[in-house]
mmCIF file of C-alpha atoms and ligand atoms in Angstrom:
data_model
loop_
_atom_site.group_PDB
_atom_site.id
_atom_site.type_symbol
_atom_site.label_atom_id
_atom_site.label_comp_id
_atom_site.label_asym_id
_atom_site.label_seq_id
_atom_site.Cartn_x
_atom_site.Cartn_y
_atom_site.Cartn_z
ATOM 1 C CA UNK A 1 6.761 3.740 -17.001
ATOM 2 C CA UNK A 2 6.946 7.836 -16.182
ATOM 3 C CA UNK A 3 6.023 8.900 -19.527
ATOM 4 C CA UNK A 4 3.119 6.025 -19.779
ATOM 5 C CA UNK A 5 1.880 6.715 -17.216
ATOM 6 C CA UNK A 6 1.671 10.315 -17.822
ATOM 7 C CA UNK A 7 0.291 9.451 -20.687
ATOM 8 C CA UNK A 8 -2.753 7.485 -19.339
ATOM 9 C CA UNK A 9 -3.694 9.852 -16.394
ATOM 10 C CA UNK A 10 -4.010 13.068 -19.396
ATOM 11 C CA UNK A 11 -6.237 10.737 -21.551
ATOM 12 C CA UNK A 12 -9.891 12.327 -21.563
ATOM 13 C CA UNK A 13 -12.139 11.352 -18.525
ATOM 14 C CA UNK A 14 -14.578 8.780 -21.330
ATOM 15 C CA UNK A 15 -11.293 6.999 -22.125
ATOM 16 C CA UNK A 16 -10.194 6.425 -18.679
ATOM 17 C CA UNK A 17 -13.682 5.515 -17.758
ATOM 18 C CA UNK A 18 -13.484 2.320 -20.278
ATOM 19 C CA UNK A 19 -11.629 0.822 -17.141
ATOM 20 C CA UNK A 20 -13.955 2.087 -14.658
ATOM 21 C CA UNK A 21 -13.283 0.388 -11.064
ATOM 22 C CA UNK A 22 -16.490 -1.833 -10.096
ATOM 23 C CA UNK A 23 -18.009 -0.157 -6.434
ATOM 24 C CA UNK A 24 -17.320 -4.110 -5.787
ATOM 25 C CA UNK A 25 -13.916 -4.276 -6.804
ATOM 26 C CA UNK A 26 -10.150 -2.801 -6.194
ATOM 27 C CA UNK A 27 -8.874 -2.971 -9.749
ATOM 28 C CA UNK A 28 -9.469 -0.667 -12.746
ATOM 29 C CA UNK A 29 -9.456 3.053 -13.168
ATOM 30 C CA UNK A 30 -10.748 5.322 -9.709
ATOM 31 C CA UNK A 31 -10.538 5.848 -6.051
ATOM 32 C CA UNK A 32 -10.572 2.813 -3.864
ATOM 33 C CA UNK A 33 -11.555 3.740 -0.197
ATOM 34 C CA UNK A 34 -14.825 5.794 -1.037
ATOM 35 C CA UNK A 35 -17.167 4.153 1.874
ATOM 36 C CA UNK A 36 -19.847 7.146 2.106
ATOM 37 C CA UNK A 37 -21.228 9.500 -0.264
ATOM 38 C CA UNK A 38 -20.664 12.017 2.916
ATOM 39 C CA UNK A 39 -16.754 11.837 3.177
ATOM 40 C CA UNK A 40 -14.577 14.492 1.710
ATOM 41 C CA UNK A 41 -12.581 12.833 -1.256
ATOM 42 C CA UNK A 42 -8.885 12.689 -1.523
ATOM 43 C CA UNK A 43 -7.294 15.044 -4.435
ATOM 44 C CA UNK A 44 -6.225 11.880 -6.803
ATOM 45 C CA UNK A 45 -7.054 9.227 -9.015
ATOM 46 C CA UNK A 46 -5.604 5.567 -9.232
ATOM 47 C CA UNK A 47 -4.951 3.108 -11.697
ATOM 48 C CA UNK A 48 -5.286 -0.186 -9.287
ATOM 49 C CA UNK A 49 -4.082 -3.690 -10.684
ATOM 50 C CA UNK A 50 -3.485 -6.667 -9.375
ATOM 51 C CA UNK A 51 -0.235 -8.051 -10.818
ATOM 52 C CA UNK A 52 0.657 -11.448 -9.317
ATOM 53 C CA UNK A 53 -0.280 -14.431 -9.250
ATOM 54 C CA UNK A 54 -0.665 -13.886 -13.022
ATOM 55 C CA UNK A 55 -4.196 -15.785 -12.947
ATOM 56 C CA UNK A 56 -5.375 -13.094 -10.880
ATOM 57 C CA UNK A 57 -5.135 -10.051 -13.466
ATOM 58 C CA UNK A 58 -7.773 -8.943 -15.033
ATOM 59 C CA UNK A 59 -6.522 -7.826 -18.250
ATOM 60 C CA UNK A 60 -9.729 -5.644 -18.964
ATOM 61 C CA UNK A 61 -8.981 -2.935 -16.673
ATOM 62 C CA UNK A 62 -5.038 -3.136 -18.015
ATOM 63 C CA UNK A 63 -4.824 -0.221 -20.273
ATOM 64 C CA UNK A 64 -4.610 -0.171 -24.029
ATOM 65 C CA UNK A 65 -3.789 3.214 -24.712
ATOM 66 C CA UNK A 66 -0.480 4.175 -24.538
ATOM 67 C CA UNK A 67 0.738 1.732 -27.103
ATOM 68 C CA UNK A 68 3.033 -0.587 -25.232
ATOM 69 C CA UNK A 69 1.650 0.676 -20.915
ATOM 70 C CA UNK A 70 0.725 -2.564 -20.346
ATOM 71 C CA UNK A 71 4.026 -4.426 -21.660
ATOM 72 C CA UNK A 72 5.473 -1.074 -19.496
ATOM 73 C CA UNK A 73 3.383 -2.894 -16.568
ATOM 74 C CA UNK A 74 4.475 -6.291 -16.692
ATOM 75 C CA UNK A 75 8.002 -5.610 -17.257
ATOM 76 C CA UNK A 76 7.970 -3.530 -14.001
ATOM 77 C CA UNK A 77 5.809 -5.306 -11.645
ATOM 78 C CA UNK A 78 8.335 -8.041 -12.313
ATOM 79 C CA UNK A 79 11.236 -6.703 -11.764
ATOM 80 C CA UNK A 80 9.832 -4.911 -8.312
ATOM 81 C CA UNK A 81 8.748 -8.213 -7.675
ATOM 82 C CA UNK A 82 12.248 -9.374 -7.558
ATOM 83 C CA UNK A 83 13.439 -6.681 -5.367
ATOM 84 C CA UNK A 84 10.506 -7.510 -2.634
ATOM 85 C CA UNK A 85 11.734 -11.114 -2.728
ATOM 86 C CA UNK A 86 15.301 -10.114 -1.964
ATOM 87 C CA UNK A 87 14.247 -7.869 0.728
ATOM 88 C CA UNK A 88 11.685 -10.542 2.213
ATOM 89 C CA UNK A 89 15.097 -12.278 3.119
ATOM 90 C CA UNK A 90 16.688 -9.394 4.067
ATOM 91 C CA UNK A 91 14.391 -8.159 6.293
ATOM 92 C CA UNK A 92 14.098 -12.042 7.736
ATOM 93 C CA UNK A 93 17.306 -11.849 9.097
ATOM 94 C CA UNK A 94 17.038 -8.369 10.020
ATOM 95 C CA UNK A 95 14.304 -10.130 12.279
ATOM 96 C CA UNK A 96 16.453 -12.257 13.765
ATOM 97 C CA UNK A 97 15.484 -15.156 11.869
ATOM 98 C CA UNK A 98 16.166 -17.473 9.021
ATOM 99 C CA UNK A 99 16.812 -16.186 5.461
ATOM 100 C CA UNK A 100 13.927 -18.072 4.176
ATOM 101 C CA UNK A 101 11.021 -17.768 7.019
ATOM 102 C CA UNK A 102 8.882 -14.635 5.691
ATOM 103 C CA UNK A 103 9.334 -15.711 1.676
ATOM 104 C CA UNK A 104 8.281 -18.998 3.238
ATOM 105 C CA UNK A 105 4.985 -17.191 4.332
ATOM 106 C CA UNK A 106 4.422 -15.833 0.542
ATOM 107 C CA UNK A 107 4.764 -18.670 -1.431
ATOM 108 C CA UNK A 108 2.184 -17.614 -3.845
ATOM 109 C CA UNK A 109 2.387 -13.792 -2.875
ATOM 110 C CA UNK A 110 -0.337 -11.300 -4.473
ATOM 111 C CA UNK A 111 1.440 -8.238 -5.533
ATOM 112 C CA UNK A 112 -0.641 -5.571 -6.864
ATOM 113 C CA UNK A 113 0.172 -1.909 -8.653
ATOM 114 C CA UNK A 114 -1.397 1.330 -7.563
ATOM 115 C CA UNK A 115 -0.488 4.405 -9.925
ATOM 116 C CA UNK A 116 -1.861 7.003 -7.868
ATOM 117 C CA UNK A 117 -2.206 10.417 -10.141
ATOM 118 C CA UNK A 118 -2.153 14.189 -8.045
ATOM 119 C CA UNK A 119 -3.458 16.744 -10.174
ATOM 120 C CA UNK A 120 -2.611 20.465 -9.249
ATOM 121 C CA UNK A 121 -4.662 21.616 -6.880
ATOM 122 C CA UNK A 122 -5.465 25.562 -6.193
ATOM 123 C CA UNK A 123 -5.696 25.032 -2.285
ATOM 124 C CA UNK A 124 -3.355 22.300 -1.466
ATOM 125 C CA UNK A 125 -4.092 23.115 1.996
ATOM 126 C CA UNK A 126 -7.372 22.555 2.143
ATOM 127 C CA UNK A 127 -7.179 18.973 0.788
ATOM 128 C CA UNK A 128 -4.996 16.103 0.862
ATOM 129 C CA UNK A 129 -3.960 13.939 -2.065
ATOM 130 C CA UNK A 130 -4.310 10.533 -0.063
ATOM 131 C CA UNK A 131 -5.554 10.446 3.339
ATOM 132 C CA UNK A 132 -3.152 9.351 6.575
ATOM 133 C CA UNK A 133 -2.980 5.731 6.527
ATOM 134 C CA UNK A 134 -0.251 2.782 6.560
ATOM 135 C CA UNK A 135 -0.390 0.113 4.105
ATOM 136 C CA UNK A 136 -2.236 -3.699 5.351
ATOM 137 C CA UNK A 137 0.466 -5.304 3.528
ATOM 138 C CA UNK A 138 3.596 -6.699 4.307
ATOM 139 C CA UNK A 139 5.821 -3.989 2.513
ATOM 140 C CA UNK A 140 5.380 -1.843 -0.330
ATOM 141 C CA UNK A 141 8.073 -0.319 -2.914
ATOM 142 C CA UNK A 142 6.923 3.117 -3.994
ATOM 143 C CA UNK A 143 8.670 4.932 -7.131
ATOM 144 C CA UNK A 144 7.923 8.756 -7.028
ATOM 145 C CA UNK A 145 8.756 11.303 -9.300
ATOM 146 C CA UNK A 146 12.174 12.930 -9.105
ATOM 147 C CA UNK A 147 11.140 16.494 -8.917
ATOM 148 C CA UNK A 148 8.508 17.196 -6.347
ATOM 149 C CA UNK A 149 7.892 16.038 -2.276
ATOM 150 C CA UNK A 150 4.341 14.677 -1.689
ATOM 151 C CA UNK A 151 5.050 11.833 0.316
ATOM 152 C CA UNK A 152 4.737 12.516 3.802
ATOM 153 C CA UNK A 153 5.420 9.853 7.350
ATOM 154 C CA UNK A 154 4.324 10.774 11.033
ATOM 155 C CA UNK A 155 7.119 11.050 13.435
ATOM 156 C CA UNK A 156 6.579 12.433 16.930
ATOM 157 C CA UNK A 157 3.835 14.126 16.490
ATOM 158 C CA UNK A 158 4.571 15.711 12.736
ATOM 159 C CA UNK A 159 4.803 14.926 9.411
ATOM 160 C CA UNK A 160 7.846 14.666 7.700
ATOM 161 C CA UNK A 161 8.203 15.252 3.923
ATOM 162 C CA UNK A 162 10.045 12.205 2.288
ATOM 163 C CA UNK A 163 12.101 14.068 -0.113
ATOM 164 C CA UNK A 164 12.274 12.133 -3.815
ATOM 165 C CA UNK A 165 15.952 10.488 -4.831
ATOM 166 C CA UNK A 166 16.421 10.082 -7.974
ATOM 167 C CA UNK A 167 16.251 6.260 -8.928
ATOM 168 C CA UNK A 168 15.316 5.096 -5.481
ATOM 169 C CA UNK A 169 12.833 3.519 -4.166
ATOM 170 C CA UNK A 170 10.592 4.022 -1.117
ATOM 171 C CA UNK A 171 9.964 0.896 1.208
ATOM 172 C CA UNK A 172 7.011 1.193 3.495
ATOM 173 C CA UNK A 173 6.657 -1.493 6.257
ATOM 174 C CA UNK A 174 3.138 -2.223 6.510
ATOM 175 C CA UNK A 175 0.607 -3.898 9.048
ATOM 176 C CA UNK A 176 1.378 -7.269 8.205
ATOM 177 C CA UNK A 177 5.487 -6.938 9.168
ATOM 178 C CA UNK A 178 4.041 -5.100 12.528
ATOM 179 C CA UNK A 179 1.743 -8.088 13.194
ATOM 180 C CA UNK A 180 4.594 -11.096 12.703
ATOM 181 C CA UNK A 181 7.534 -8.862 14.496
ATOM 182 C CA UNK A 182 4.738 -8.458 17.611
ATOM 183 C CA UNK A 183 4.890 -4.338 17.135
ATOM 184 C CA UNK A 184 9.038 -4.530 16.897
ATOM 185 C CA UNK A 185 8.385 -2.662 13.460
ATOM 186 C CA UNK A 186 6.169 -0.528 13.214
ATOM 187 C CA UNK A 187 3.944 -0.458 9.660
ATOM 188 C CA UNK A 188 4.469 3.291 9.246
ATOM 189 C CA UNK A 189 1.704 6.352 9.063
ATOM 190 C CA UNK A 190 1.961 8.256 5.849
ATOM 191 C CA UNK A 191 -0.045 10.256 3.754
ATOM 192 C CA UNK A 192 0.285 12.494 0.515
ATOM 193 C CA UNK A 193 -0.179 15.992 0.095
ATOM 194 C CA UNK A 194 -0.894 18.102 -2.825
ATOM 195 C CA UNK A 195 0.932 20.790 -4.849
ATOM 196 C CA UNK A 196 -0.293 24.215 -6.376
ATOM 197 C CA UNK A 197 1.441 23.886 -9.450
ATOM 198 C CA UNK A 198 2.414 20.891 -10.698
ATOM 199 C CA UNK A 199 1.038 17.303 -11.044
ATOM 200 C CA UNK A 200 2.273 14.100 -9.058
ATOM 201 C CA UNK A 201 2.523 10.860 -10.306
ATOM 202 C CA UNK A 202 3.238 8.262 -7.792
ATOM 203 C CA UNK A 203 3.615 3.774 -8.216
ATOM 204 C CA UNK A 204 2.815 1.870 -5.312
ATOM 205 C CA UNK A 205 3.596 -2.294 -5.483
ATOM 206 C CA UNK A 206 2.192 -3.931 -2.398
ATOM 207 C CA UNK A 207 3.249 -7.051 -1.375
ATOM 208 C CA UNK A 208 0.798 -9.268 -0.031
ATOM 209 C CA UNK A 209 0.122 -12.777 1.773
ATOM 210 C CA UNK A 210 -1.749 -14.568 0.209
ATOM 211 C CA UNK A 211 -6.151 -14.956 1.540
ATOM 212 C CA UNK A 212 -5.521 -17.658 3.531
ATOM 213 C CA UNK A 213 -1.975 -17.500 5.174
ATOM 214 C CA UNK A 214 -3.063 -16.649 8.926
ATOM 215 C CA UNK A 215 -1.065 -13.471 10.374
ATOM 216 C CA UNK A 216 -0.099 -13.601 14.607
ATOM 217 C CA UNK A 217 2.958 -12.465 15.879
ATOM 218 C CA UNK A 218 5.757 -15.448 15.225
ATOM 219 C CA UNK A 219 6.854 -17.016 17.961
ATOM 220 C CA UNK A 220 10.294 -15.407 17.691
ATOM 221 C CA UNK A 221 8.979 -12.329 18.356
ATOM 222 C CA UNK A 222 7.379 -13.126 21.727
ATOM 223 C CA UNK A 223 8.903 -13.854 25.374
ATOM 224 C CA UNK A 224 8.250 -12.710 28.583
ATOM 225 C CA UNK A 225 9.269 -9.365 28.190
ATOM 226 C CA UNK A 226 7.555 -8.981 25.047
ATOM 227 C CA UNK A 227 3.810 -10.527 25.562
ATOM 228 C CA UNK A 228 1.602 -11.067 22.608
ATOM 229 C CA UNK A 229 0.496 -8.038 21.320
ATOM 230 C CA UNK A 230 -2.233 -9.337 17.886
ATOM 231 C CA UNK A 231 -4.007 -12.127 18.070
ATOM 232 C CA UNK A 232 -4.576 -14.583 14.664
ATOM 233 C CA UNK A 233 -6.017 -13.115 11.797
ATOM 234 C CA UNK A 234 -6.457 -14.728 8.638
ATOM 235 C CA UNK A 235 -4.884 -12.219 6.014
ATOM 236 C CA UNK A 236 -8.050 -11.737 3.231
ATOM 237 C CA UNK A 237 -10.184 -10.649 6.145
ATOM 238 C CA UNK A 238 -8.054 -8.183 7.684
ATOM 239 C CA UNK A 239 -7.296 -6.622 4.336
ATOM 240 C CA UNK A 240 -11.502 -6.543 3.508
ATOM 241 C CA UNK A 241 -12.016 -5.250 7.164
ATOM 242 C CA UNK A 242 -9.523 -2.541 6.859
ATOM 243 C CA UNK A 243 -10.309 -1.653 3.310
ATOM 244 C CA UNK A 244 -13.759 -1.406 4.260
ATOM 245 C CA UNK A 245 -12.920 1.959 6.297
ATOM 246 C CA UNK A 246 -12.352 5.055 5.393
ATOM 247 C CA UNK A 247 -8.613 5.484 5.783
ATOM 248 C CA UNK A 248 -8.009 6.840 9.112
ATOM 249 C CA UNK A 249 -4.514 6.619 10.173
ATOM 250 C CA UNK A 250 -3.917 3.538 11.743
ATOM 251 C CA UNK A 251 -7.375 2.794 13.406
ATOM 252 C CA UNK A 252 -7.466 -0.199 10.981
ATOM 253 C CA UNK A 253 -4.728 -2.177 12.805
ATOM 254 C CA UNK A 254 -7.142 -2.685 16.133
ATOM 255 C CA UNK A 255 -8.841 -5.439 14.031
ATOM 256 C CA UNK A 256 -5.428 -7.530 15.057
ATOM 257 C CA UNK A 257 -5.272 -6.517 18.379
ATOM 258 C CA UNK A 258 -5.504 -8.372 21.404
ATOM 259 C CA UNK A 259 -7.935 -7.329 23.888
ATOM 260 C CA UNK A 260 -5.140 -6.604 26.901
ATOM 261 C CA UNK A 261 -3.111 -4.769 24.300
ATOM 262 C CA UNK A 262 -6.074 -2.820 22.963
ATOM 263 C CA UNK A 263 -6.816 -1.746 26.402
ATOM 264 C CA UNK A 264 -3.329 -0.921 27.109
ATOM 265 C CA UNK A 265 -3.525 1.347 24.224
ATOM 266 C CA UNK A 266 -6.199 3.195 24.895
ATOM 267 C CA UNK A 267 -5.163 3.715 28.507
ATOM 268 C CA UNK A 268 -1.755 5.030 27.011
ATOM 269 C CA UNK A 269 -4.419 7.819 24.659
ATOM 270 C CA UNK A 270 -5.595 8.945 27.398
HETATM 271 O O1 AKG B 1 1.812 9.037 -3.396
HETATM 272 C C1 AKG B 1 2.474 8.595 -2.458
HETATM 273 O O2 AKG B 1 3.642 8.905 -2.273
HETATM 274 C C2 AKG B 1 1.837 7.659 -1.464
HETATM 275 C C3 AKG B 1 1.063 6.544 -2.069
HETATM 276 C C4 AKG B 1 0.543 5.601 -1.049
HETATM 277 O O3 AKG B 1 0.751 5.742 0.121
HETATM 278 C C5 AKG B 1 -0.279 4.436 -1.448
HETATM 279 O O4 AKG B 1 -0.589 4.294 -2.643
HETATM 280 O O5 AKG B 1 -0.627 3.634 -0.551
HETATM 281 FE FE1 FE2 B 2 0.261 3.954 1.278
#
């Protein structure tokens, strides 16, 4: 997967463009999260593709050359899809509840790929790879390469580099665990910074609800101590609402907030 992807991302720009995201669309060949000609653009390109349910591919913007990247692809996205499955039940019981109660809630689960490609940059302090954000998923596996930090979480105030281990994975809670566990776990704030002399190659698999499944805190999650924190969403339009912002942090998350607990919040800001 490394040395395809490698590969793909030092291909001239009019080969890459032949799978040219659509302004319309999240898959192919670009940068998703460009809402204004006016904001200052992140120091990376991405190869976006959704990977399950199968139907959902769109095999145009899969790439052709390398020989054998999109074989690579498949072979990978299922076996990561395994690995989210297994720690769906995992983290169910780390909830406190049954094995089976959050793969219950992605039956038919969307998984998509995001090979996000950091090219040296001359002033890597003067621009960020990817913007602060956390994912509107329910977790994501991220592969990095071995020999160079770029990942980067917020914790009390700072950022803290998430050094690379060598055939690990990283697994990012995102908005959608936050939303069922009532703000128990927290989807977490990260961001990627960029490095003077080398390039950084970086593969993202969310895993997703499905459109329709409807996200609100499970009742598990909620007593008298621990009041209700997000109200219902239904899952496509919170991910279209939040990836219709420029990535901010975790500003994207108020879409799922109650009103008491948004006010709460802001009281807490200030
Ligand atoms: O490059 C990284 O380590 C971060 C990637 C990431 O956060 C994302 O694709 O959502
Ligand atoms: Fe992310």
């Amino acid at each position: 997967m490394k040395d395809a992807a490698s590969e793909f991302f030092e291909l001239p720009a009019e080969e890459k463009k032949k799978y040219a995201m659509d302004s319309s669309d999240i898959q192919g060949y670009g940068q998703a999260y460009v809402v204004s000609e006016e904001q200052t653009l992140d120091w990376s390109d991405a190869l976006m593709l959704v990977t399950y349910p199968t139907r959902y591919r769109k095999l145009q913007f899969w790439p052709k050359t390398p020989e054998g990247f999109k074989e690579i692809i498949e072979a990978y996205a299922s076996e990561v899809r395994r690995v989210s499955q297994e720690l769906l039940s995992l983290l169910s019981v780390i909830m406190g509840m049954q094995k089976h109660v959050l793969l219950e809630l992605h039956q038919e689960s969307l998984q998509a790929l995001r090979v996000n490609y950091y090219p040296p940059c001359s002033t890597p302090e003067q621009v960020l790879g990817l913007s602060p954000h956390s994912d509107a998923n329910t977790i994501t596996l991220l592969m990095q390469d071995d020999d160079i930090t770029g990942l980067e979480i917020r914790h009390q105030g700072g950022w803290v580099p998430v050094t690379p281990i060598s055939d690990a994975l990283v697994v990012n809670v995102g908005d959608v665990i936050e939303i069922w566990s009532n703000g128990k776990y927290k989807s977490v704030e990260h961001r990627a910074v960029t490095n003077k002399n080398k390039r950084r190659i970086s593969y993202a698999l969310f895993l997703c609800p499905q459109d329709d499944v409807e996200v609100e805190p499970l009742d598990y999650m909620i007593d008298s101590h621990n009041p209700k924190l997000y109200q219902k969403v239904r899952y496509g339009d919170y991910l279209r609402q939040s990836m219709k912002r420029k990535m901010e942090g975790k500003a994207h998350i108020d879409v799922a907030m109650t009103e008491d607990s948004e006010s709460d919040m802001r009281n807490k800001d200030e």
